[in-house]
Short mmCIF file of C-alpha atoms and ligand atoms in Angstrom, two decimals:
data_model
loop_
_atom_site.label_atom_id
_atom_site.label_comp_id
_atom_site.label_asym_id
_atom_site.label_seq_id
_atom_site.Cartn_x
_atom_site.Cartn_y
_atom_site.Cartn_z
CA UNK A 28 -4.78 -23.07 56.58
CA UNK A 29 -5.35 -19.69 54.52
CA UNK A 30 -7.98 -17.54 55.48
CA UNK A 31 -11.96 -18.28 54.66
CA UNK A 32 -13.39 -15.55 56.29
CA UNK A 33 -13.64 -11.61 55.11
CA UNK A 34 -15.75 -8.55 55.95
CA UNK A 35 -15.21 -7.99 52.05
CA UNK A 36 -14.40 -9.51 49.09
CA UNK A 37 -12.91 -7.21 45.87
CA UNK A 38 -13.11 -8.73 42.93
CA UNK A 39 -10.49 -7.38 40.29
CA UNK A 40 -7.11 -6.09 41.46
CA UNK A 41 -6.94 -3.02 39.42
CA UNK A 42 -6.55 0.52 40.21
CA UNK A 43 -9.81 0.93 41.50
CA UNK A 44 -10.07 -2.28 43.21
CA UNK A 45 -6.54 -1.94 45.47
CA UNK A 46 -8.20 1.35 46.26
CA UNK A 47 -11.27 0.06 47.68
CA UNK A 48 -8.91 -2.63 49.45
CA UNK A 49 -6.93 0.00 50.81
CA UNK A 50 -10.00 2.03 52.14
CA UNK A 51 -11.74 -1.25 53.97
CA UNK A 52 -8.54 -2.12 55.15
CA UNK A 53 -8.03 1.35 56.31
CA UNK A 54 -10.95 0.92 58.39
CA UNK A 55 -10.49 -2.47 60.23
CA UNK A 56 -12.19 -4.35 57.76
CA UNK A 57 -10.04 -8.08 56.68
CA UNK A 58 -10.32 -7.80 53.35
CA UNK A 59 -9.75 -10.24 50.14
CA UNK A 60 -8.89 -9.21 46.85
CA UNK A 61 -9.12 -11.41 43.72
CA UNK A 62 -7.27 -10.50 41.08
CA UNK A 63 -7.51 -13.21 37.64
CA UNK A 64 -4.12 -11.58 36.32
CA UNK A 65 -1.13 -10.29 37.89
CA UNK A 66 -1.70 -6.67 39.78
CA UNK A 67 -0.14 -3.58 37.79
CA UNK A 68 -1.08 -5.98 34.62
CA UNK A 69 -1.95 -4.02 31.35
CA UNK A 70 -4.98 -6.14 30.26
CA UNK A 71 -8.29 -4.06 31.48
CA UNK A 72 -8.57 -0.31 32.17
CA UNK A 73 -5.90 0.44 33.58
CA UNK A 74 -3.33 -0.57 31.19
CA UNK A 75 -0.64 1.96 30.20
CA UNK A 76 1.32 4.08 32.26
CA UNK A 77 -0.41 7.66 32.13
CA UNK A 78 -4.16 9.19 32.55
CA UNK A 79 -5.49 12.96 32.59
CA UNK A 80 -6.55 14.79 35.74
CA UNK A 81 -8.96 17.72 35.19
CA UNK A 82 -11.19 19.25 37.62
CA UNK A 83 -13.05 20.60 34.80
CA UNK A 84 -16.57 18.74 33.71
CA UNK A 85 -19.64 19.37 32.00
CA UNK A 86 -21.73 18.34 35.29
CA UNK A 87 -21.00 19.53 38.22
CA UNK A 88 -21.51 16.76 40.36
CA UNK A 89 -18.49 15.47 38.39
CA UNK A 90 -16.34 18.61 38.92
CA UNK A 91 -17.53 18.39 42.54
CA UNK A 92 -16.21 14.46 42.91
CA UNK A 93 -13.10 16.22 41.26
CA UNK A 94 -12.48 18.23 43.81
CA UNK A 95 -13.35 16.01 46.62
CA UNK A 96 -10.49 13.39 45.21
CA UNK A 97 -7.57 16.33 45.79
CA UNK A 98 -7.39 15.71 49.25
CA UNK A 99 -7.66 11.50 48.28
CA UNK A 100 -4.99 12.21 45.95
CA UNK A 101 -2.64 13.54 48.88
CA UNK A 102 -3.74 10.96 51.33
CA UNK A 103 -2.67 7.91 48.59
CA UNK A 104 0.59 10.11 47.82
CA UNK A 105 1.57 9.33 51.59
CA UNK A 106 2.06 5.86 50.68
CA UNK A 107 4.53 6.69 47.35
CA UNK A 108 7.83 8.08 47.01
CA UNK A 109 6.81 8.69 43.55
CA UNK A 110 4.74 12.05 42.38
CA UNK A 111 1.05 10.15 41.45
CA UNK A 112 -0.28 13.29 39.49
CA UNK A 113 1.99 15.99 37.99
CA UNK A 114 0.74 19.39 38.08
CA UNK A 115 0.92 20.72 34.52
CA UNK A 116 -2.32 22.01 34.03
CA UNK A 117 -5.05 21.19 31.24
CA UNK A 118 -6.04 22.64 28.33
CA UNK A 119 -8.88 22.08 26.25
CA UNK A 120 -9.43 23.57 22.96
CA UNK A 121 -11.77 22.87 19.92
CA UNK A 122 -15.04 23.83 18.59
CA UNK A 123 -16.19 25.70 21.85
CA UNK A 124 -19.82 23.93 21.23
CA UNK A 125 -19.25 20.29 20.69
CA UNK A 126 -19.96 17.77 23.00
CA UNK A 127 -18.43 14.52 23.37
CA UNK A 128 -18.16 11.48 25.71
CA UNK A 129 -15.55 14.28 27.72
CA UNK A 130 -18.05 16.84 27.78
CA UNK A 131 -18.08 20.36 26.00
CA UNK A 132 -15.30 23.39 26.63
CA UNK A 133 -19.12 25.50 26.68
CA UNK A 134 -20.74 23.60 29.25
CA UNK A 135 -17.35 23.19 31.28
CA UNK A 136 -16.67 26.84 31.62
CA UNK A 137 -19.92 27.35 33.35
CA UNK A 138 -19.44 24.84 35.23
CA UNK A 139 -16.32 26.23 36.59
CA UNK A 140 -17.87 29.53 36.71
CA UNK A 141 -20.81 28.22 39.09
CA UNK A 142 -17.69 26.58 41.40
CA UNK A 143 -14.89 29.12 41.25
CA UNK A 144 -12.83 27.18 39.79
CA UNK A 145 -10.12 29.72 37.91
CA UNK A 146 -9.63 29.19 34.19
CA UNK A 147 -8.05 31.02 31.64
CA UNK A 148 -10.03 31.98 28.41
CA UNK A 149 -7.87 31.11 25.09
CA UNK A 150 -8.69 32.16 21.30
CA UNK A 151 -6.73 30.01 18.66
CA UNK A 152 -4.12 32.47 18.62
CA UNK A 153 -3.92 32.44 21.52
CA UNK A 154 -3.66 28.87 22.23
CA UNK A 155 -0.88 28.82 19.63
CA UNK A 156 1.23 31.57 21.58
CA UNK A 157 1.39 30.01 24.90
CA UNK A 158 1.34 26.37 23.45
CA UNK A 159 3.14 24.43 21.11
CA UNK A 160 0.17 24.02 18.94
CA UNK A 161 -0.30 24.84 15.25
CA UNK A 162 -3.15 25.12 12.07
CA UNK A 163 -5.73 25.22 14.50
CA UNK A 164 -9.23 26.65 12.32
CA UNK A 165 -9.49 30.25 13.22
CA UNK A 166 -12.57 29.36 15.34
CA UNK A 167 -10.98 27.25 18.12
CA UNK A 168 -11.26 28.80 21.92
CA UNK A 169 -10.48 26.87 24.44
CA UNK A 170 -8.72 27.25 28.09
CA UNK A 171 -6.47 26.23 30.35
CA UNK A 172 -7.28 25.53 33.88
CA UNK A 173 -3.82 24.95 36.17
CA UNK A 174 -4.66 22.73 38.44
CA UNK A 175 -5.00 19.65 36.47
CA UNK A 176 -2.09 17.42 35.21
CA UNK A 177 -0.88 14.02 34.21
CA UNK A 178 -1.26 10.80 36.48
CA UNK A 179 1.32 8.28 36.73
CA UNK A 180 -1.16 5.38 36.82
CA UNK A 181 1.52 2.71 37.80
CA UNK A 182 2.45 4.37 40.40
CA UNK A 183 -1.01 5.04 41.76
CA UNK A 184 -1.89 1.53 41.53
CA UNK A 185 1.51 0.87 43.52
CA UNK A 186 0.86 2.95 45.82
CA UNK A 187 -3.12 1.47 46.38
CA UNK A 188 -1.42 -1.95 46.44
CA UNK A 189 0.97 -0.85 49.18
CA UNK A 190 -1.48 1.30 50.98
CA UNK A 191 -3.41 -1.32 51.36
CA UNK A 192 -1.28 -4.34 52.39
CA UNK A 193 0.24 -1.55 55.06
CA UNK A 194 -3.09 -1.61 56.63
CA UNK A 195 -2.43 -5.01 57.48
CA UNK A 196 -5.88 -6.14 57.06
CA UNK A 197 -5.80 -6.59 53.32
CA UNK A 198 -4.79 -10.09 51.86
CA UNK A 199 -4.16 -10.12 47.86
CA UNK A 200 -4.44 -12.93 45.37
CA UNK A 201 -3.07 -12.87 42.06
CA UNK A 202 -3.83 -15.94 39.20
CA UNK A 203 -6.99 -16.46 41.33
CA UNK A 204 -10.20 -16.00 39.30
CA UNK A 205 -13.57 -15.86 40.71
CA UNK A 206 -16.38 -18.10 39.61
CA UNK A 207 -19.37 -18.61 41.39
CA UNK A 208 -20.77 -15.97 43.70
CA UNK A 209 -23.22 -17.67 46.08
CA UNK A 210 -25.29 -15.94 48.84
CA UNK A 211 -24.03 -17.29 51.97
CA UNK A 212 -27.78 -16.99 53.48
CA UNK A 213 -27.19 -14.62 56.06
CA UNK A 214 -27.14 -11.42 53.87
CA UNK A 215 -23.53 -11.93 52.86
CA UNK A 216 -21.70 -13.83 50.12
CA UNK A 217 -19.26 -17.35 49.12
CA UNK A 218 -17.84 -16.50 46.35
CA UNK A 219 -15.93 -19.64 45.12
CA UNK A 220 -12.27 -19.96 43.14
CA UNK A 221 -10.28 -22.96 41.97
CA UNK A 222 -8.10 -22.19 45.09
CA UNK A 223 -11.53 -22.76 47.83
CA UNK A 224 -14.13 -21.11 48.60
CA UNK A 225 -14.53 -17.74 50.73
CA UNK A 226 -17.00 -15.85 52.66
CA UNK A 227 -17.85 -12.15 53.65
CA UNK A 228 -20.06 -10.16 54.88
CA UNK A 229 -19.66 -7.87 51.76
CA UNK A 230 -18.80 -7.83 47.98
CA UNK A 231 -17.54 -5.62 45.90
CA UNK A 232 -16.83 -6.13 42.02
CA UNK A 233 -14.37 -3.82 40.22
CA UNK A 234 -13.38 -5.85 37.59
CA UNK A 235 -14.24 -2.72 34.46
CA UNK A 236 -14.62 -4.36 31.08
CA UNK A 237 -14.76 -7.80 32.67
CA UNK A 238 -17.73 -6.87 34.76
CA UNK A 239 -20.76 -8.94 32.65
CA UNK A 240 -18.26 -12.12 33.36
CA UNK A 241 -17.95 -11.50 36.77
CA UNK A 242 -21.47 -11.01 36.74
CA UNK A 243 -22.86 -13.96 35.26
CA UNK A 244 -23.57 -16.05 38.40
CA UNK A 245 -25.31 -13.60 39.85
CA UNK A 246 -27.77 -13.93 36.65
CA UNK A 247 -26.69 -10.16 35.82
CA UNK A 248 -25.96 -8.12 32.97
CA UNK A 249 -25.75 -4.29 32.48
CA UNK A 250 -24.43 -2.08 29.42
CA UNK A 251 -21.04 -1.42 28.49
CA UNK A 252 -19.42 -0.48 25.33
CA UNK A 253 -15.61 -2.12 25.80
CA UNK A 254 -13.12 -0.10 23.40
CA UNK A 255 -10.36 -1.15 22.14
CA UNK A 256 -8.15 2.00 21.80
CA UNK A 257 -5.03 2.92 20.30
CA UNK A 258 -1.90 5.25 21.87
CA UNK A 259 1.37 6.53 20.95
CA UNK A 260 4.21 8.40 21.55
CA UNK A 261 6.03 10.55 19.20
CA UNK A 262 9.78 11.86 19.50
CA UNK A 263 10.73 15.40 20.49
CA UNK A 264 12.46 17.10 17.67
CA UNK A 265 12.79 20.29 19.46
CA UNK A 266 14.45 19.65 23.24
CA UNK A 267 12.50 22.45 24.45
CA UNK A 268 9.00 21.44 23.14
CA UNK A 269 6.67 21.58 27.01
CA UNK A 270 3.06 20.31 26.92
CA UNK A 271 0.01 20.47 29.64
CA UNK A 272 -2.61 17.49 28.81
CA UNK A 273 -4.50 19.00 26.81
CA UNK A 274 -7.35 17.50 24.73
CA UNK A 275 -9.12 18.81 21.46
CA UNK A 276 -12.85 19.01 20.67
CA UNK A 277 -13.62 18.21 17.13
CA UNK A 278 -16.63 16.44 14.75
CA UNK A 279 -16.29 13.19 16.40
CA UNK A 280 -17.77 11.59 13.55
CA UNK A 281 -14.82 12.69 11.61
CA UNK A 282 -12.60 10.10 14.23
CA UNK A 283 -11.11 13.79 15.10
CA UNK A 284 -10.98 13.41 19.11
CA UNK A 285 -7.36 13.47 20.33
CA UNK A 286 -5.80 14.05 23.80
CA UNK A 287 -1.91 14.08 25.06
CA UNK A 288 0.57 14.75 27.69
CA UNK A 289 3.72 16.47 28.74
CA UNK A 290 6.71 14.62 28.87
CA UNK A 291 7.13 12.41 31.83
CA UNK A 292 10.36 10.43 33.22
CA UNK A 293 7.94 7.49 33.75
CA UNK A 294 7.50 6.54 30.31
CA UNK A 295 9.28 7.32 27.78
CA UNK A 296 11.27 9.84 27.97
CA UNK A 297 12.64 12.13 25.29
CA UNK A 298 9.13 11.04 23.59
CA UNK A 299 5.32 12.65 24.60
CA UNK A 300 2.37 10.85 24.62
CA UNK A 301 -0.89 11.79 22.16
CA UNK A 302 -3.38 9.56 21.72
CA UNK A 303 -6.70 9.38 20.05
CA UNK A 304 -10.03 9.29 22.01
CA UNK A 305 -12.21 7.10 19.48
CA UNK A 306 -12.31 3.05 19.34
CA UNK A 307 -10.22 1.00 16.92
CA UNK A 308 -13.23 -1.17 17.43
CA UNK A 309 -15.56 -2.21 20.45
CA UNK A 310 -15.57 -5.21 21.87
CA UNK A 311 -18.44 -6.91 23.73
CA UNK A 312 -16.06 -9.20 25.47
CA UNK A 313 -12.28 -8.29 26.66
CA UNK A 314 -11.12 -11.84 25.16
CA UNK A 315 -11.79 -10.15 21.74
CA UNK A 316 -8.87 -7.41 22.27
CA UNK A 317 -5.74 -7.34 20.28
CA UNK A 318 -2.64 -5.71 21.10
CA UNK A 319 -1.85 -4.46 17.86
CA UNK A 320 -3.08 -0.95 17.73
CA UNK A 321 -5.21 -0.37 14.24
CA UNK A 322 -3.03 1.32 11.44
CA UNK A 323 -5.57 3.64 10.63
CA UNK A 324 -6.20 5.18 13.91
CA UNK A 325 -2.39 5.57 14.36
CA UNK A 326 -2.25 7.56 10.83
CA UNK A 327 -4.79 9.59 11.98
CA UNK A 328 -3.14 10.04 15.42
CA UNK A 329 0.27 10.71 13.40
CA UNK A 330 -1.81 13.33 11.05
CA UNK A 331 -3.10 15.12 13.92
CA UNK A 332 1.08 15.58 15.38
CA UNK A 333 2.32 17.02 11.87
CA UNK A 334 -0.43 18.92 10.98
CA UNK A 335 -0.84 20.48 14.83
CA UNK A 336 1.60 20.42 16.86
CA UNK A 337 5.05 21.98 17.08
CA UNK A 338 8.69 20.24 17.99
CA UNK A 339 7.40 16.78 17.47
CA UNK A 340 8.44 14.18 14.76
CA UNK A 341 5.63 12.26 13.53
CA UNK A 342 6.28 9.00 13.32
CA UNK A 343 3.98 6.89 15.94
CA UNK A 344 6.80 5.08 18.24
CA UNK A 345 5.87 2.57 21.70
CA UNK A 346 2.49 1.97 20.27
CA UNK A 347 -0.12 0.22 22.51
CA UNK A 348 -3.82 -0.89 22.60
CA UNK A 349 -5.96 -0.47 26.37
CA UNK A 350 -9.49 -1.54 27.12
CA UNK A 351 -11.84 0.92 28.44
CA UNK A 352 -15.39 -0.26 29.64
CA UNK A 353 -17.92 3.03 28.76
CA UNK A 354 -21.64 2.95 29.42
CA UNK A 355 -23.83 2.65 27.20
CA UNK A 356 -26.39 4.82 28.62
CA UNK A 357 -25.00 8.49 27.38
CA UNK A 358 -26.00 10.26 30.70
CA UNK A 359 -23.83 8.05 32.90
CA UNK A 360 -19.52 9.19 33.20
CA UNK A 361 -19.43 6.44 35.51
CA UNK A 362 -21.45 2.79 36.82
CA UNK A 363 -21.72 2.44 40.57
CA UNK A 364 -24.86 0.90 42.04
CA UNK A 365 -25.96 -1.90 44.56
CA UNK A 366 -26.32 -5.00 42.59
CA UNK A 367 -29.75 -6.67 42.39
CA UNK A 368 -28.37 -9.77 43.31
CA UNK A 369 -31.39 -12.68 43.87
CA UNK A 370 -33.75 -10.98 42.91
CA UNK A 371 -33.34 -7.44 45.11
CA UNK A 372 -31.25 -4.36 45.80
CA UNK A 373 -28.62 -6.03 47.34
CA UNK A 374 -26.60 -3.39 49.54
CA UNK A 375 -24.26 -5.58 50.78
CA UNK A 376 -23.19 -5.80 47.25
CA UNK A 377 -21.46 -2.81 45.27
CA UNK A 378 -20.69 -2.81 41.27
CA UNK A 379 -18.31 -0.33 39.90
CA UNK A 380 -17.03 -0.64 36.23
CA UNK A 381 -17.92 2.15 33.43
CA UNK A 382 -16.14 5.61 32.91
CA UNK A 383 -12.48 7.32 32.23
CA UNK A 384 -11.62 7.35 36.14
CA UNK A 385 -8.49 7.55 36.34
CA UNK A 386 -8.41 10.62 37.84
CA UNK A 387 -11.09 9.08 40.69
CA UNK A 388 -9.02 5.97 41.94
CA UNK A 389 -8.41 7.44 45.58
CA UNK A 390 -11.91 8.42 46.17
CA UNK A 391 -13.34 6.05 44.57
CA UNK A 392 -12.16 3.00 46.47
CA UNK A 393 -13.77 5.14 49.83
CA UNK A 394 -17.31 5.47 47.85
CA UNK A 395 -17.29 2.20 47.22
CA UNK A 396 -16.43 1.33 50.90
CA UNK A 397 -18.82 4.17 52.16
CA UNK A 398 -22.04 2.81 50.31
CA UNK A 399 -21.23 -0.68 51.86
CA UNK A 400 -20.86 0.77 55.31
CA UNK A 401 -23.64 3.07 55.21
CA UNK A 402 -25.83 2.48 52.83
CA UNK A 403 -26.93 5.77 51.38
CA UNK A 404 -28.47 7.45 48.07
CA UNK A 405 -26.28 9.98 48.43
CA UNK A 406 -22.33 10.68 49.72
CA UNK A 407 -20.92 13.75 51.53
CA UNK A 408 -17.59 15.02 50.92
CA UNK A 409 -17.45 18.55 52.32
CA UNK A 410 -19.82 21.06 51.11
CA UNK A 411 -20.68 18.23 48.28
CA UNK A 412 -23.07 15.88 48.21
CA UNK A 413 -23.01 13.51 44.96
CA UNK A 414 -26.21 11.77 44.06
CA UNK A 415 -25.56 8.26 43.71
CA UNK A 416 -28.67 8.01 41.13
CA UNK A 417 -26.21 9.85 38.12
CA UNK A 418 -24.27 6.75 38.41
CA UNK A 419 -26.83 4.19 38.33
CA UNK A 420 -26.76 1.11 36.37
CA UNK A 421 -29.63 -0.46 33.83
CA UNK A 422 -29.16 -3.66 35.22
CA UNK A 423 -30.69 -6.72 32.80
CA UNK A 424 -30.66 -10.35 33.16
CA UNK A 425 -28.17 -11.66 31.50
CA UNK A 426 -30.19 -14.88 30.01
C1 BEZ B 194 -10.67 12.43 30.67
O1 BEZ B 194 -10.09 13.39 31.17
O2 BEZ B 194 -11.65 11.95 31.20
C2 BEZ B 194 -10.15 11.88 29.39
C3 BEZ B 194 -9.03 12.43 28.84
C4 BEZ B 194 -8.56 11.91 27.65
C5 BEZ B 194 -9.20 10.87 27.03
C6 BEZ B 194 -10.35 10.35 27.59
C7 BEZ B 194 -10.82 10.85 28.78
#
C-alpha cells in the first residue's frame, strides 16, 4: 500500500523543489514530492546545464541572501562528487548607469561597498586587457568581483535529489501530476493525483512557470511574465581563450542584454556558452513554448560574439530555448509568500516561483521549509535578516 500520509507535500520536482525536499527531509519531516515530468527534465526553469553565481546585487537584502547561500552551497556539495559552482569570478561591464531586470553595475558597487564585499574597479580598457573582450564604447566601466562563478545546475539538482532521498524521509514521484488541492479540514491539505490521493500537514508549490496551473484549485492567480529565451554556444578558435561569467549592461530596448560563461567540462566542451538576457517571446502559459530558439535573437547573440569578444568563432552551435517565470511586479527578484488559500493567509501553505535563482537553490529549499516551521515575516541567517515582504506576491483570483 504506498504511503498517504506526509508532513509535506512539494509540488514540482525541480531544482528548487528537491531542495526544499531535501531540507524537510533533513529535519525528520516524511516528505512527498510531485513531479508532472521526469526530475533533471529541461521543460521549466531549470532547463539547461549552467546558471551564474554573483554575490553582487542592486539590493542588499539580495546580496545578503547571497551570502547566506555560501555556506548552503557547501552543505549541498557534501552530497556531490561533482564541483556545483566553479569559482571563476564575475564581471559585469556596460553603461555603469543602466538598470535592468539584473540590477545596475552603479547601484551594485555600493552595495558591495556598504557589505565589504571586495571588487575590482574596471574602465573599458581595462576590461579589454584582463579579458578577452573587444569594441567595447569608450564609456564602459564595469568590475569584477572573484568570488562568483558558474553553476553546474544538473549537478545541483542531482545532488538535491540525492540529498534528499539520503535523508530517508523523502519519497519522489515522477509522471505524477497534481490536480486538486483540497483542505483536509484540520489546517492541512489532500492534494489529489491520478495515482490517489495524499495528505499533509503542509504544502509547498515550486512548480516556477507552471505555478498559475498548479494554482488553479486553490482559486489563485498571481503575476508572472514566462519567457521563452534563447542560448548558445560558440566554438573556441583560440585554445587559450578563458572567460569569468560575465554579463553586459546595455539599452535594453535595443535587445542588447547578453551574459556568458567560461568553459566548462559539463557541457560542451571546446565550446563557451553566451546567451542573451531578453525574451524570444513571453508566454502566459508554459504549453505555448517552443524549442526552437528564435533566429533573430541568435543573430543578435552571434553579433554580439564577433563584434565583442576575442578567440571565439561566431557561428551559434547546441542552441536551446528555457522557460523562466519573472514577476511582473518590477520591485520583486523573487515570489515567496503564504498562499491565501480559502479565503486567508494560509501558513501552512508556501508558494515559490518568480526570479533567476539559480544561484539560491540550497537556501532556498531551507526558507521555504523555515517559513512552514516557524512562521515568520522575517528569516535569520547570521548577522542577516531578510524581510520576507520584498518577496511578496499580488495574489488575484484567478476567475
Ligand atoms: C543573474 O545572475 O541573475 C543572471 C545572469 C544572467 C542572466 C540572467 C540572470
Amino acid at each position: 500500500m504506498p504511503k498517504k500520509e506526509f508532513d509535506l507535500i512539494v509540488i514540482g520536482g525541480g531544482a528548487i523543489g528537491l531542495s526544499t525536499a531535501y531540507h524537510a527531509g533533513k529535519r525528520g519531516l516524511r516528505t512527498l514530492v510531485l513531479e508532472q515530468y521526469g526530475v533533471l527534465n529541461n521543460n521549466g526553469s531549470s532547463a539547461g546545464e549552467s546558471r551564474q553565481f554573483r554575490l553582487q546585487y542592486a539590493q542588499r537584502y539580495m546580496a545578503e541572501l547571497s551570502i547566506a547561500s555560501v555556506e548552503y552551497w557547501a552543505e549541498l556539495q557534501g552530497y556531490s562528487q561533482k564541483s556545483l559552482v566553479r569559482q571563476n569570478g564575475s564581471l559585469w561591464f556596460g553603461d555603469p548607469a543602466l538598470n535592468s531586470q539584473e540590477g545596475g553595475i552603479d547601484a551594485a558597487e555600493k552595495v558591495m561597498d556598504d557589505l565589504h564585499i571586495p571588487y575590482t574597479k574596471l574602465d573599458a580598457a581595462g576590461i579589454e586587457a584582463n579579458f578577452p573582450f573587444k569594441g567595447l564604447p569608450k564609456d564602459y566601466s564595469g568590475f569584477f568581483q572573484g568570488s562568483g562563478g558558474i553553476i553546474d545546475l544538473k549537478a545541483t539538482e542531482e545532488a538535491a535529489f540525492d540529498a534528499a532521498l539520503a535523508s530517508g524521509n523523502v519519497d519522489i514521484h515522477e509522471y505524477e501530476p497534481a490536480g486538486d488541492i483540497r483542505s483536509n479540514n484540520s489546517g492541512g491539505v489532500i492534494v489529489d493525483t491520478d495515482r490517489g490521493s495524499y495528505s499533509a500537514a503542509k504544502l509547498a508549490i515550486c512548480t516556477g512557470p507552471y505555478v498559475n496551473d498548479t494554482l488553479k484549485p486553490l482559486n489563485l492567480s498571481l503575476g508572472i511574465d514566462i519567457w521563452q529565451m534563447s542560448s548558445a554556444y560558440f566554438a573556441k578558435s583560440d585554445p587559450g581563450v578563458m572567460l569569468p561569467t560575465w554579463f553586459v549592461f546595455q539599452d535594453p530596448s535595443d535587445s542588447a542584454l547578453f551574459y556568458g560563461f567560461p568553459e566548462v567540462d559539463w557541457a560542451h566542451p571546446g565550446y563557451i556558452r553566451v546567451a542573451t538576457d531578453f525574451p524570444d517571446k513571453i508566454l502566459s502559459d508554459p504549453s505555448q513554448r517552443t524549442f526552437v530558439p528564435s533566429p533573430k535573437s541568435l543573430a543578435l547573440d552571434a553579433q554580439w560574439v564577433g563584434d565583442h569578444m576575442m578567440g571565439l568563432d561566431s557561428t551559434p552551435r547546441f542552441t536551446s530555448t528555457c522557460l523562466i517565470a519573472l514577476a511582473q511586479n518590477s520591485n520583486r527578484e523573487l515570489l515567496l509568500d503564504y498562499t491565501p488559500a480559502w479565503g486567508t493567509p494560509n501558513e501552512n501553505i508556501v508558494t515559490y516561483t518568480a526570479g533567476w535563482a539559480g544561484k539560491y537553490v540550497p537556501i532556498l529549499g531551507d526558507m521555504i521549509v523555515r517559513m512552514l516551521l516557524e512562521p515568520s515575516t522575517a528569516l535569520q541567517y547570521g548577522n542577516y535578516e531578510i524581510p520576507l515582504r520584498h518577496f511578496a506576491i499580488d495574489w488575484t483570483n484567478a476567475s
